[in-house]
Amino acid sequence: MFADGTLGEFPLGPKTTLGRHPANTLRLVDREVSKEHAVIEQSGRDYILRDLNSSNGTFVNGRRVKEMRLRDGDEVTLGSSKFTFHAGDAPSVPSAPAGVTVVANPRSVPAFLAQMDQGPQNFRPADELGDMEALRRDYEKLRIAYEFHRQVSLAGTQQELFDQIIRVAFQLLPADNGVILTLVADGQFEPVAVHHRQGRVMSVMLSDTVLRRVVETGKAVLTADAIIDERFSAAESIVAQGIRSAMAVPLTSNGSIKAVLFLDSRQRINAFSENDLTILTGIAAQAGIALENAALAEQIRTEAITRAELSRFLSKAVADAVIKGETEDLRQSRLAEVTCLFADIRGFTTLAENESPQDVVEMLNEFFSAMANVVFRHEGNLDKFIGDCVMAVWGPPLSHPDDPSRALQAGLEMMEAVDELNEKRKAQGRKPIEVGIGINTGQAVVGYMGSVERHEFTAIGDTVNTASRLCGLAKSGEVLASETTVKKAGAGFFAEALPVLQVKGKERGVQTFRVTGSERTAVRDV
């Protein structure tokens, strides 16, 4: 819809410029639009929207953007002009919101003929139905629910759900025009779905008084009013057309009003009855359930994507806890105790030189997968892959009292996993890989770190550096752990004290232990 209220379709070419200057592909007669405001360029099958440093900005779905790949249904706003992008064949103009005006000060105040609470659709037991009228009411509720669920699906976007809701209302009620409006941030009403029985775009005028009555009371209303736009005050025919019956009902989800469904009829005054209002209230009740289910489905989809991303680096238990909000605020960096483990392939450069790049990548993927499985089994966090090295941390965002023990057991099982990988490599006639592991426990700074565009939850500090140094000193097949880790892990591990090791970056030596097994591992071997 253009700034002057007109509607139209415009096919996009390889490059479409938008602005106030006549030289633009699509000229916008809008004082809020810059001379060269934005450009839409085709890139393969996609269309890229770019703002050309305009004064008032370019918005997509209400968010200001500099550059964005457009998707089907995106709403682009430049000044007072709004466009809906459609991929492929564009729909006819338009079933989307258009020609809707909310009048703040109508010349006549709406007459509220009836109000109705939007309560739950309760049904009385059969033995309590004492009259035919009660049976009729319950039948009507069932009919509405059946028709609604027969025609409305949860597939697609919320916009598609709104379109389906308004179509059901027209199936069940003799309305001429229908609008669904949502409340936006500034308290104004924004039309999101419009339908006309005649199938052509018409001007629909709504009273702000009616809409606010619905929002403030949470009740459905039946009105008869004569809303007259001041521009048409001298045109008696327009005045006559403004006299109509109207109904408005709130669409409620999770206890709050999400939108208002408005229907009107211009066939005759008082065209709607209280029975019609009852039907519309029943539709709204079913629509509220559909909106809640749609929101839940979207939440489940979002959580599934989030869980899949988190599960690449965090254990399943931690990923679930993060999604449920059961952890501390991850964005607040803090000092916390962690147990850090490094596992590194020995002689990787030589190994890589003697194998093809494809074999090297395959070997690394097998190694990383095996190491990650062990880390997750003991509910540790896979911090990162560093070349041919794995870094794992036990601690925030979800700490356990026995984190040092978990890390030591994981180190031993990593060596077992490496042995299994090497059996396969030997059977294939390939050289086995050699791995050393270092583990240390202590205080470290944990939290999100990195740039604005890319950051990660990690741990840094001397504790982490020492674990890395111990890994560097470990020979093939060795699990070296600091004295702190061994003491805090408690009994149950077979550890051999080594001479104090001097590690790079530390003035004092580190008392180190070679961990060779555990009672748990020994029992499993038996």
PDB file of N, CA and C in Angstrom, residues 267-336:
ATOM      1  N   GLN A 267     -25.948  -4.405   5.474  1.00  0.00           N
ATOM      2  CA  GLN A 267     -27.211  -4.725   4.804  1.00  0.00           C
ATOM      3  C   GLN A 267     -28.385  -4.035   5.482  1.00  0.00           C
ATOM      4  N   ARG A 268     -28.400  -3.996   6.797  1.00  0.00           N
ATOM      5  CA  ARG A 268     -29.486  -3.356   7.522  1.00  0.00           C
ATOM      6  C   ARG A 268     -29.032  -3.096   8.949  1.00  0.00           C
ATOM      7  N   ILE A 269     -29.663  -2.155   9.612  1.00  0.00           N
ATOM      8  CA  ILE A 269     -29.354  -1.872  11.007  1.00  0.00           C
ATOM      9  C   ILE A 269     -29.775  -3.070  11.859  1.00  0.00           C
ATOM     10  N   ASN A 270     -28.984  -3.355  12.894  1.00  0.00           N
ATOM     11  CA  ASN A 270     -29.263  -4.478  13.791  1.00  0.00           C
ATOM     12  C   ASN A 270     -29.303  -5.816  13.035  1.00  0.00           C
ATOM     13  N   ALA A 271     -28.421  -5.939  12.065  1.00  0.00           N
ATOM     14  CA  ALA A 271     -28.366  -7.180  11.289  1.00  0.00           C
ATOM     15  C   ALA A 271     -27.887  -8.346  12.142  1.00  0.00           C
ATOM     16  N   PHE A 272     -27.085  -8.071  13.174  1.00  0.00           N
ATOM     17  CA  PHE A 272     -26.589  -9.114  14.054  1.00  0.00           C
ATOM     18  C   PHE A 272     -27.440  -9.185  15.318  1.00  0.00           C
ATOM     19  N   SER A 273     -27.598 -10.375  15.834  1.00  0.00           N
ATOM     20  CA  SER A 273     -28.360 -10.592  17.060  1.00  0.00           C
ATOM     21  C   SER A 273     -27.420 -11.068  18.168  1.00  0.00           C
ATOM     22  N   GLU A 274     -27.970 -11.193  19.361  1.00  0.00           N
ATOM     23  CA  GLU A 274     -27.161 -11.710  20.466  1.00  0.00           C
ATOM     24  C   GLU A 274     -26.745 -13.154  20.201  1.00  0.00           C
ATOM     25  N   ASN A 275     -27.568 -13.888  19.468  1.00  0.00           N
ATOM     26  CA  ASN A 275     -27.193 -15.254  19.113  1.00  0.00           C
ATOM     27  C   ASN A 275     -25.954 -15.258  18.223  1.00  0.00           C
ATOM     28  N   ASP A 276     -25.889 -14.264  17.293  1.00  0.00           N
ATOM     29  CA  ASP A 276     -24.694 -14.130  16.453  1.00  0.00           C
ATOM     30  C   ASP A 276     -23.470 -13.822  17.313  1.00  0.00           C
ATOM     31  N   LEU A 277     -23.670 -12.971  18.327  1.00  0.00           N
ATOM     32  CA  LEU A 277     -22.563 -12.651  19.223  1.00  0.00           C
ATOM     33  C   LEU A 277     -22.100 -13.893  19.978  1.00  0.00           C
ATOM     34  N   THR A 278     -23.048 -14.752  20.333  1.00  0.00           N
ATOM     35  CA  THR A 278     -22.693 -16.010  20.994  1.00  0.00           C
ATOM     36  C   THR A 278     -21.846 -16.882  20.077  1.00  0.00           C
ATOM     37  N   ILE A 279     -22.239 -16.941  18.803  1.00  0.00           N
ATOM     38  CA  ILE A 279     -21.469 -17.735  17.833  1.00  0.00           C
ATOM     39  C   ILE A 279     -20.063 -17.171  17.684  1.00  0.00           C
ATOM     40  N   LEU A 280     -19.965 -15.841  17.558  1.00  0.00           N
ATOM     41  CA  LEU A 280     -18.650 -15.221  17.396  1.00  0.00           C
ATOM     42  C   LEU A 280     -17.784 -15.442  18.637  1.00  0.00           C
ATOM     43  N   THR A 281     -18.402 -15.405  19.815  1.00  0.00           N
ATOM     44  CA  THR A 281     -17.663 -15.677  21.045  1.00  0.00           C
ATOM     45  C   THR A 281     -17.140 -17.108  21.052  1.00  0.00           C
ATOM     46  N   GLY A 282     -17.955 -18.031  20.543  1.00  0.00           N
ATOM     47  CA  GLY A 282     -17.502 -19.422  20.442  1.00  0.00           C
ATOM     48  C   GLY A 282     -16.338 -19.573  19.482  1.00  0.00           C
ATOM     49  N   ILE A 283     -16.402 -18.848  18.355  1.00  0.00           N
ATOM     50  CA  ILE A 283     -15.283 -18.865  17.398  1.00  0.00           C
ATOM     51  C   ILE A 283     -14.022 -18.332  18.062  1.00  0.00           C
ATOM     52  N   ALA A 284     -14.177 -17.229  18.832  1.00  0.00           N
ATOM     53  CA  ALA A 284     -13.017 -16.629  19.494  1.00  0.00           C
ATOM     54  C   ALA A 284     -12.402 -17.594  20.500  1.00  0.00           C
ATOM     55  N   ALA A 285     -13.251 -18.338  21.217  1.00  0.00           N
ATOM     56  CA  ALA A 285     -12.731 -19.305  22.184  1.00  0.00           C
ATOM     57  C   ALA A 285     -11.900 -20.378  21.487  1.00  0.00           C
ATOM     58  N   GLN A 286     -12.403 -20.883  20.372  1.00  0.00           N
ATOM     59  CA  GLN A 286     -11.639 -21.878  19.613  1.00  0.00           C
ATOM     60  C   GLN A 286     -10.379 -21.269  19.017  1.00  0.00           C
ATOM     61  N   ALA A 287     -10.489 -20.001  18.578  1.00  0.00           N
ATOM     62  CA  ALA A 287      -9.317 -19.330  18.009  1.00  0.00           C
ATOM     63  C   ALA A 287      -8.241 -19.149  19.061  1.00  0.00           C
ATOM     64  N   GLY A 288      -8.645 -18.839  20.298  1.00  0.00           N
ATOM     65  CA  GLY A 288      -7.668 -18.699  21.376  1.00  0.00           C
ATOM     66  C   GLY A 288      -6.902 -19.986  21.603  1.00  0.00           C
ATOM     67  N   ILE A 289      -7.614 -21.114  21.569  1.00  0.00           N
ATOM     68  CA  ILE A 289      -6.951 -22.417  21.720  1.00  0.00           C
ATOM     69  C   ILE A 289      -5.976 -22.651  20.569  1.00  0.00           C
ATOM     70  N   ALA A 290      -6.409 -22.295  19.354  1.00  0.00           N
ATOM     71  CA  ALA A 290      -5.543 -22.473  18.186  1.00  0.00           C
ATOM     72  C   ALA A 290      -4.294 -21.607  18.296  1.00  0.00           C
ATOM     73  N   LEU A 291      -4.460 -20.362  18.768  1.00  0.00           N
ATOM     74  CA  LEU A 291      -3.299 -19.473  18.923  1.00  0.00           C
ATOM     75  C   LEU A 291      -2.332 -20.023  19.965  1.00  0.00           C
ATOM     76  N   GLU A 292      -2.879 -20.548  21.072  1.00  0.00           N
ATOM     77  CA  GLU A 292      -2.018 -21.132  22.104  1.00  0.00           C
ATOM     78  C   GLU A 292      -1.270 -22.342  21.555  1.00  0.00           C
ATOM     79  N   ASN A 293      -1.989 -23.193  20.813  1.00  0.00           N
ATOM     80  CA  ASN A 293      -1.346 -24.375  20.226  1.00  0.00           C
ATOM     81  C   ASN A 293      -0.284 -23.982  19.204  1.00  0.00           C
ATOM     82  N   ALA A 294      -0.580 -22.936  18.407  1.00  0.00           N
ATOM     83  CA  ALA A 294       0.397 -22.471  17.415  1.00  0.00           C
ATOM     84  C   ALA A 294       1.643 -21.923  18.109  1.00  0.00           C
ATOM     85  N   ALA A 295       1.426 -21.152  19.196  1.00  0.00           N
ATOM     86  CA  ALA A 295       2.566 -20.615  19.944  1.00  0.00           C
ATOM     87  C   ALA A 295       3.376 -21.741  20.562  1.00  0.00           C
ATOM     88  N   LEU A 296       2.686 -22.762  21.080  1.00  0.00           N
ATOM     89  CA  LEU A 296       3.390 -23.902  21.668  1.00  0.00           C
ATOM     90  C   LEU A 296       4.172 -24.665  20.608  1.00  0.00           C
ATOM     91  N   ALA A 297       3.552 -24.838  19.429  1.00  0.00           N
ATOM     92  CA  ALA A 297       4.246 -25.540  18.342  1.00  0.00           C
ATOM     93  C   ALA A 297       5.491 -24.773  17.913  1.00  0.00           C
ATOM     94  N   GLU A 298       5.373 -23.435  17.844  1.00  0.00           N
ATOM     95  CA  GLU A 298       6.525 -22.620  17.478  1.00  0.00           C
ATOM     96  C   GLU A 298       7.606 -22.697  18.552  1.00  0.00           C
ATOM     97  N   GLN A 299       7.188 -22.717  19.820  1.00  0.00           N
ATOM     98  CA  GLN A 299       8.159 -22.839  20.909  1.00  0.00           C
ATOM     99  C   GLN A 299       8.880 -24.171  20.829  1.00  0.00           C
ATOM    100  N   ILE A 300       8.125 -25.237  20.519  1.00  0.00           N
ATOM    101  CA  ILE A 300       8.743 -26.566  20.406  1.00  0.00           C
ATOM    102  C   ILE A 300       9.739 -26.593  19.249  1.00  0.00           C
ATOM    103  N   ARG A 301       9.345 -25.977  18.110  1.00  0.00           N
ATOM    104  CA  ARG A 301      10.266 -25.934  16.972  1.00  0.00           C
ATOM    105  C   ARG A 301      11.531 -25.150  17.324  1.00  0.00           C
ATOM    106  N   THR A 302      11.345 -24.004  18.005  1.00  0.00           N
ATOM    107  CA  THR A 302      12.494 -23.186  18.388  1.00  0.00           C
ATOM    108  C   THR A 302      13.397 -23.933  19.361  1.00  0.00           C
ATOM    109  N   GLU A 303      12.770 -24.599  20.346  1.00  0.00           N
ATOM    110  CA  GLU A 303      13.556 -25.345  21.330  1.00  0.00           C
ATOM    111  C   GLU A 303      14.306 -26.503  20.676  1.00  0.00           C
ATOM    112  N   ALA A 304      13.677 -27.131  19.685  1.00  0.00           N
ATOM    113  CA  ALA A 304      14.352 -28.241  18.995  1.00  0.00           C
ATOM    114  C   ALA A 304      15.596 -27.747  18.273  1.00  0.00           C
ATOM    115  N   ILE A 305      15.465 -26.567  17.616  1.00  0.00           N
ATOM    116  CA  ILE A 305      16.627 -25.994  16.926  1.00  0.00           C
ATOM    117  C   ILE A 305      17.695 -25.601  17.936  1.00  0.00           C
ATOM    118  N   THR A 306      17.263 -24.957  19.036  1.00  0.00           N
ATOM    119  CA  THR A 306      18.210 -24.540  20.068  1.00  0.00           C
ATOM    120  C   THR A 306      18.892 -25.740  20.690  1.00  0.00           C
ATOM    121  N   ARG A 307      18.098 -26.781  20.988  1.00  0.00           N
ATOM    122  CA  ARG A 307      18.675 -27.976  21.599  1.00  0.00           C
ATOM    123  C   ARG A 307      19.686 -28.629  20.664  1.00  0.00           C
ATOM    124  N   ALA A 308      19.372 -28.667  19.382  1.00  0.00           N
ATOM    125  CA  ALA A 308      20.304 -29.267  18.415  1.00  0.00           C
ATOM    126  C   ALA A 308      21.612 -28.492  18.374  1.00  0.00           C
ATOM    127  N   GLU A 309      21.516 -27.137  18.415  1.00  0.00           N
ATOM    128  CA  GLU A 309      22.731 -26.325  18.397  1.00  0.00           C
ATOM    129  C   GLU A 309      23.528 -26.506  19.685  1.00  0.00           C
ATOM    130  N   LEU A 310      22.827 -26.431  20.839  1.00  0.00           N
ATOM    131  CA  LEU A 310      23.518 -26.557  22.118  1.00  0.00           C
ATOM    132  C   LEU A 310      24.133 -27.941  22.287  1.00  0.00           C
ATOM    133  N   SER A 311      23.425 -28.971  21.783  1.00  0.00           N
ATOM    134  CA  SER A 311      23.897 -30.342  21.965  1.00  0.00           C
ATOM    135  C   SER A 311      25.174 -30.635  21.195  1.00  0.00           C
ATOM    136  N   ARG A 312      25.532 -29.745  20.271  1.00  0.00           N
ATOM    137  CA  ARG A 312      26.802 -29.923  19.571  1.00  0.00           C
ATOM    138  C   ARG A 312      27.980 -29.665  20.504  1.00  0.00           C
ATOM    139  N   PHE A 313      27.758 -28.880  21.585  1.00  0.00           N
ATOM    140  CA  PHE A 313      28.851 -28.490  22.475  1.00  0.00           C
ATOM    141  C   PHE A 313      28.576 -28.809  23.945  1.00  0.00           C
ATOM    142  N   LEU A 314      27.296 -28.847  24.330  1.00  0.00           N
ATOM    143  CA  LEU A 314      26.953 -29.114  25.720  1.00  0.00           C
ATOM    144  C   LEU A 314      26.344 -30.498  25.841  1.00  0.00           C
ATOM    145  N   SER A 315      26.465 -31.093  27.026  1.00  0.00           N
ATOM    146  CA  SER A 315      25.813 -32.373  27.254  1.00  0.00           C
ATOM    147  C   SER A 315      24.305 -32.179  27.156  1.00  0.00           C
ATOM    148  N   LYS A 316      23.582 -33.288  26.922  1.00  0.00           N
ATOM    149  CA  LYS A 316      22.129 -33.184  26.770  1.00  0.00           C
ATOM    150  C   LYS A 316      21.502 -32.598  28.024  1.00  0.00           C
ATOM    151  N   ALA A 317      21.969 -33.017  29.194  1.00  0.00           N
ATOM    152  CA  ALA A 317      21.409 -32.517  30.443  1.00  0.00           C
ATOM    153  C   ALA A 317      21.601 -31.006  30.566  1.00  0.00           C
ATOM    154  N   VAL A 318      22.794 -30.532  30.195  1.00  0.00           N
ATOM    155  CA  VAL A 318      23.072 -29.096  30.283  1.00  0.00           C
ATOM    156  C   VAL A 318      22.255 -28.343  29.240  1.00  0.00           C
ATOM    157  N   ALA A 319      22.179 -28.883  28.019  1.00  0.00           N
ATOM    158  CA  ALA A 319      21.400 -28.221  26.968  1.00  0.00           C
ATOM    159  C   ALA A 319      19.946 -28.070  27.385  1.00  0.00           C
ATOM    160  N   ASP A 320      19.360 -29.119  27.960  1.00  0.00           N
ATOM    161  CA  ASP A 320      17.979 -29.041  28.428  1.00  0.00           C
ATOM    162  C   ASP A 320      17.835 -28.009  29.539  1.00  0.00           C
ATOM    163  N   ALA A 321      18.817 -27.957  30.436  1.00  0.00           N
ATOM    164  CA  ALA A 321      18.754 -26.999  31.542  1.00  0.00           C
ATOM    165  C   ALA A 321      18.835 -25.564  31.025  1.00  0.00           C
ATOM    166  N   VAL A 322      19.684 -25.338  30.020  1.00  0.00           N
ATOM    167  CA  VAL A 322      19.819 -24.001  29.445  1.00  0.00           C
ATOM    168  C   VAL A 322      18.506 -23.573  28.794  1.00  0.00           C
ATOM    169  N   ILE A 323      17.867 -24.482  28.040  1.00  0.00           N
ATOM    170  CA  ILE A 323      16.614 -24.171  27.360  1.00  0.00           C
ATOM    171  C   ILE A 323      15.510 -23.855  28.370  1.00  0.00           C
ATOM    172  N   LYS A 324      15.492 -24.588  29.486  1.00  0.00           N
ATOM    173  CA  LYS A 324      14.467 -24.380  30.506  1.00  0.00           C
ATOM    174  C   LYS A 324      14.770 -23.201  31.410  1.00  0.00           C
ATOM    175  N   GLY A 325      15.947 -22.601  31.240  1.00  0.00           N
ATOM    176  CA  GLY A 325      16.305 -21.465  32.083  1.00  0.00           C
ATOM    177  C   GLY A 325      16.668 -21.864  33.493  1.00  0.00           C
ATOM    178  N   GLU A 326      17.145 -23.083  33.671  1.00  0.00           N
ATOM    179  CA  GLU A 326      17.463 -23.582  35.012  1.00  0.00           C
ATOM    180  C   GLU A 326      18.912 -23.357  35.396  1.00  0.00           C
ATOM    181  N   THR A 327      19.617 -22.569  34.635  1.00  0.00           N
ATOM    182  CA  THR A 327      21.004 -22.266  34.967  1.00  0.00           C
ATOM    183  C   THR A 327      21.132 -20.800  35.322  1.00  0.00           C
ATOM    184  N   GLU A 328      22.291 -20.444  35.845  1.00  0.00           N
ATOM    185  CA  GLU A 328      22.545 -19.041  36.152  1.00  0.00           C
ATOM    186  C   GLU A 328      22.640 -18.251  34.841  1.00  0.00           C
ATOM    187  N   ASP A 329      22.658 -16.947  34.980  1.00  0.00           N
ATOM    188  CA  ASP A 329      22.740 -16.087  33.806  1.00  0.00           C
ATOM    189  C   ASP A 329      24.085 -16.288  33.126  1.00  0.00           C
ATOM    190  N   LEU A 330      24.056 -16.869  31.923  1.00  0.00           N
ATOM    191  CA  LEU A 330      25.301 -17.207  31.232  1.00  0.00           C
ATOM    192  C   LEU A 330      26.055 -15.973  30.764  1.00  0.00           C
ATOM    193  N   ARG A 331      25.354 -14.859  30.595  1.00  0.00           N
ATOM    194  CA  ARG A 331      26.009 -13.670  30.052  1.00  0.00           C
ATOM    195  C   ARG A 331      26.834 -12.925  31.091  1.00  0.00           C
ATOM    196  N   GLN A 332      26.699 -13.311  32.359  1.00  0.00           N
ATOM    197  CA  GLN A 332      27.480 -12.670  33.406  1.00  0.00           C
ATOM    198  C   GLN A 332      28.765 -13.465  33.634  1.00  0.00           C
ATOM    199  N   SER A 333      29.889 -12.943  33.146  1.00  0.00           N
ATOM    200  CA  SER A 333      31.165 -13.627  33.366  1.00  0.00           C
ATOM    201  C   SER A 333      31.470 -13.631  34.858  1.00  0.00           C
ATOM    202  N   ARG A 334      32.023 -14.731  35.348  1.00  0.00           N
ATOM    203  CA  ARG A 334      32.280 -14.850  36.776  1.00  0.00           C
ATOM    204  C   ARG A 334      33.423 -15.823  37.026  1.00  0.00           C
ATOM    205  N   LEU A 335      33.932 -15.807  38.249  1.00  0.00           N
ATOM    206  CA  LEU A 335      34.992 -16.721  38.660  1.00  0.00           C
ATOM    207  C   LEU A 335      34.338 -17.966  39.240  1.00  0.00           C
ATOM    208  N   ALA A 336      34.726 -19.119  38.759  1.00  0.00           N
ATOM    209  CA  ALA A 336      34.119 -20.366  39.235  1.00  0.00           C
ATOM    210  C   ALA A 336      35.145 -21.493  39.151  1.00  0.00           C
TER     211      ALA A 336
END
